Coordinates of C-alpha atoms in Angstrom, one line a residue:
M1 CA 205.9 171.8 177.9
P2 CA 206.4 169.4 175.0
E3 CA 203.5 167.4 173.6
I4 CA 203.2 163.9 174.8
A5 CA 203.3 161.2 172.2
P6 CA 200.4 158.8 172.6
E7 CA 201.4 155.3 173.4
T8 CA 198.0 153.8 173.7
T9 CA 196.3 151.4 171.3
T10 CA 193.6 154.0 170.7
G11 CA 196.1 156.6 169.6
K12 CA 194.9 159.0 172.4
P13 CA 197.1 160.3 175.1
S14 CA 196.4 158.5 178.4
V15 CA 196.5 159.8 182.0
L16 CA 196.5 157.8 185.2
F17 CA 195.4 159.5 188.4
V18 CA 196.7 157.9 191.6
C19 CA 195.9 158.5 195.3
V20 CA 196.0 156.2 198.3
H21 CA 192.3 155.2 198.5
N22 CA 191.2 156.0 194.9
A23 CA 188.0 157.3 196.5
G24 CA 188.2 161.1 196.3
R25 CA 190.9 163.2 194.6
S26 CA 191.8 160.7 191.8
Q27 CA 188.1 159.9 191.1
M28 CA 187.2 163.6 190.9
A29 CA 190.2 164.2 188.6
A30 CA 189.2 161.3 186.4
G31 CA 185.6 162.7 186.2
W32 CA 186.8 166.2 185.3
L33 CA 189.2 164.9 182.6
T34 CA 186.6 162.6 181.1
H35 CA 184.1 165.4 181.0
L36 CA 186.4 168.2 179.8
A37 CA 188.4 166.2 177.3
A38 CA 185.2 164.8 175.7
G39 CA 186.7 161.5 174.6
R40 CA 190.1 162.8 173.4
V41 CA 192.0 161.3 176.3
E42 CA 192.1 157.8 177.8
V43 CA 191.5 158.2 181.6
R44 CA 192.4 155.8 184.4
S45 CA 192.5 156.1 188.1
A46 CA 193.8 153.8 190.9
G47 CA 194.9 153.7 194.5
S48 CA 197.8 152.2 196.4
A49 CA 195.3 151.0 199.1
P50 CA 191.9 151.3 197.5
A51 CA 188.8 152.0 199.6
D52 CA 185.6 150.0 199.3
Q53 CA 183.7 152.8 197.6
V54 CA 184.0 156.3 196.3
N55 CA 183.6 159.0 198.9
P56 CA 179.9 160.1 198.9
V57 CA 180.9 163.7 199.5
A58 CA 183.1 163.7 196.4
I59 CA 180.2 162.2 194.4
E60 CA 177.9 164.9 195.6
A61 CA 180.5 167.7 194.9
M62 CA 180.9 166.4 191.3
R63 CA 177.1 166.0 190.9
E64 CA 176.8 169.7 191.7
V65 CA 178.7 170.6 188.5
G66 CA 176.9 168.0 186.4
I67 CA 179.5 165.2 186.5
D68 CA 178.2 161.8 187.6
I69 CA 180.9 159.6 189.2
T70 CA 178.5 157.3 191.0
A71 CA 179.5 154.3 188.8
A72 CA 183.2 154.8 189.6
Q73 CA 184.9 152.1 191.7
P74 CA 188.2 152.3 193.5
N75 CA 190.9 150.3 191.7
V76 CA 194.1 148.9 192.9
L77 CA 197.3 150.4 191.4
T78 CA 199.0 148.0 189.0
V79 CA 202.3 148.2 187.2
D80 CA 200.3 147.6 183.9
A81 CA 198.2 150.7 184.5
V82 CA 201.4 152.8 184.9
E83 CA 203.0 151.2 181.9
A84 CA 199.9 151.9 179.8
S85 CA 199.8 155.6 180.7
D86 CA 201.6 158.5 179.1
V87 CA 201.1 160.8 182.2
V88 CA 200.9 159.7 185.8
I89 CA 199.5 162.2 188.3
T90 CA 200.0 161.3 191.9
M91 CA 198.0 162.8 194.7
G92 CA 199.7 161.8 198.0
C93 CA 200.4 158.2 197.2
G94 CA 204.0 158.5 198.4
D95 CA 206.5 155.9 197.3
A96 CA 203.7 153.4 196.3
C97 CA 203.8 154.6 192.6
P98 CA 206.2 152.7 190.3
I99 CA 208.4 154.9 188.2
F100 CA 209.1 154.0 184.6
P101 CA 211.4 155.9 182.2
G102 CA 209.7 157.9 179.5
K103 CA 206.6 158.6 181.5
R104 CA 205.7 162.1 182.6
Y105 CA 205.0 162.3 186.3
E106 CA 203.3 165.1 188.3
D107 CA 202.6 165.2 192.0
W108 CA 199.6 167.4 192.8
K109 CA 199.5 168.6 196.4
L110 CA 195.8 168.4 197.2
D111 CA 193.9 168.1 200.5
D112 CA 192.4 164.6 201.0
P113 CA 188.6 164.9 200.9
A114 CA 188.2 162.0 203.3
G115 CA 186.2 163.1 206.3
Q116 CA 185.8 166.6 205.0
D117 CA 182.5 168.5 204.7
I118 CA 181.0 169.5 201.3
E119 CA 182.4 173.0 201.5
A120 CA 186.0 171.7 201.8
V121 CA 185.4 169.1 199.1
R122 CA 184.1 171.8 196.7
K123 CA 187.3 173.7 197.1
I124 CA 189.3 170.6 196.3
R125 CA 187.0 169.9 193.3
D126 CA 187.5 173.4 191.9
D127 CA 191.3 173.2 192.4
I128 CA 191.3 169.9 190.5
R129 CA 189.3 171.4 187.6
T130 CA 191.9 174.2 187.2
R131 CA 194.7 171.7 187.1
I132 CA 192.8 169.5 184.6
E133 CA 192.2 172.5 182.3
K134 CA 195.9 173.2 182.3
L135 CA 196.8 169.5 181.8
I136 CA 194.5 169.4 178.7
T137 CA 196.4 172.2 177.1
Q138 CA 199.6 170.3 177.6
L139 CA 198.3 167.0 176.0

């Protein structure tokens, strides 16, 4: 894949993770990218219908691997967030994500951790890590 030209004011590539509630998949993905990219990437996450809080099972699954997402808050998806991002990764948000020319879009098919037990959420967490590691090599 071609390298992505950074468009942010920081000069870093930026990635926006979007799912419906911004409480599980997108928060875990943002946590992984923040951790693994160690400040080299601007990370955002949002939801088309944000929940009141991050899924506690997702928080626990990430805590198990040394990543603290307890301070994360679900955010509403805005046009500005999409415009400010180089890469937009959707995770089941359907048609709620605005499309802008010149952005790279990926749709990651991942199970929703909502209502799942810790074992199921660990599998989702580990799948997300693998995808994030690949994404970092493409940025």
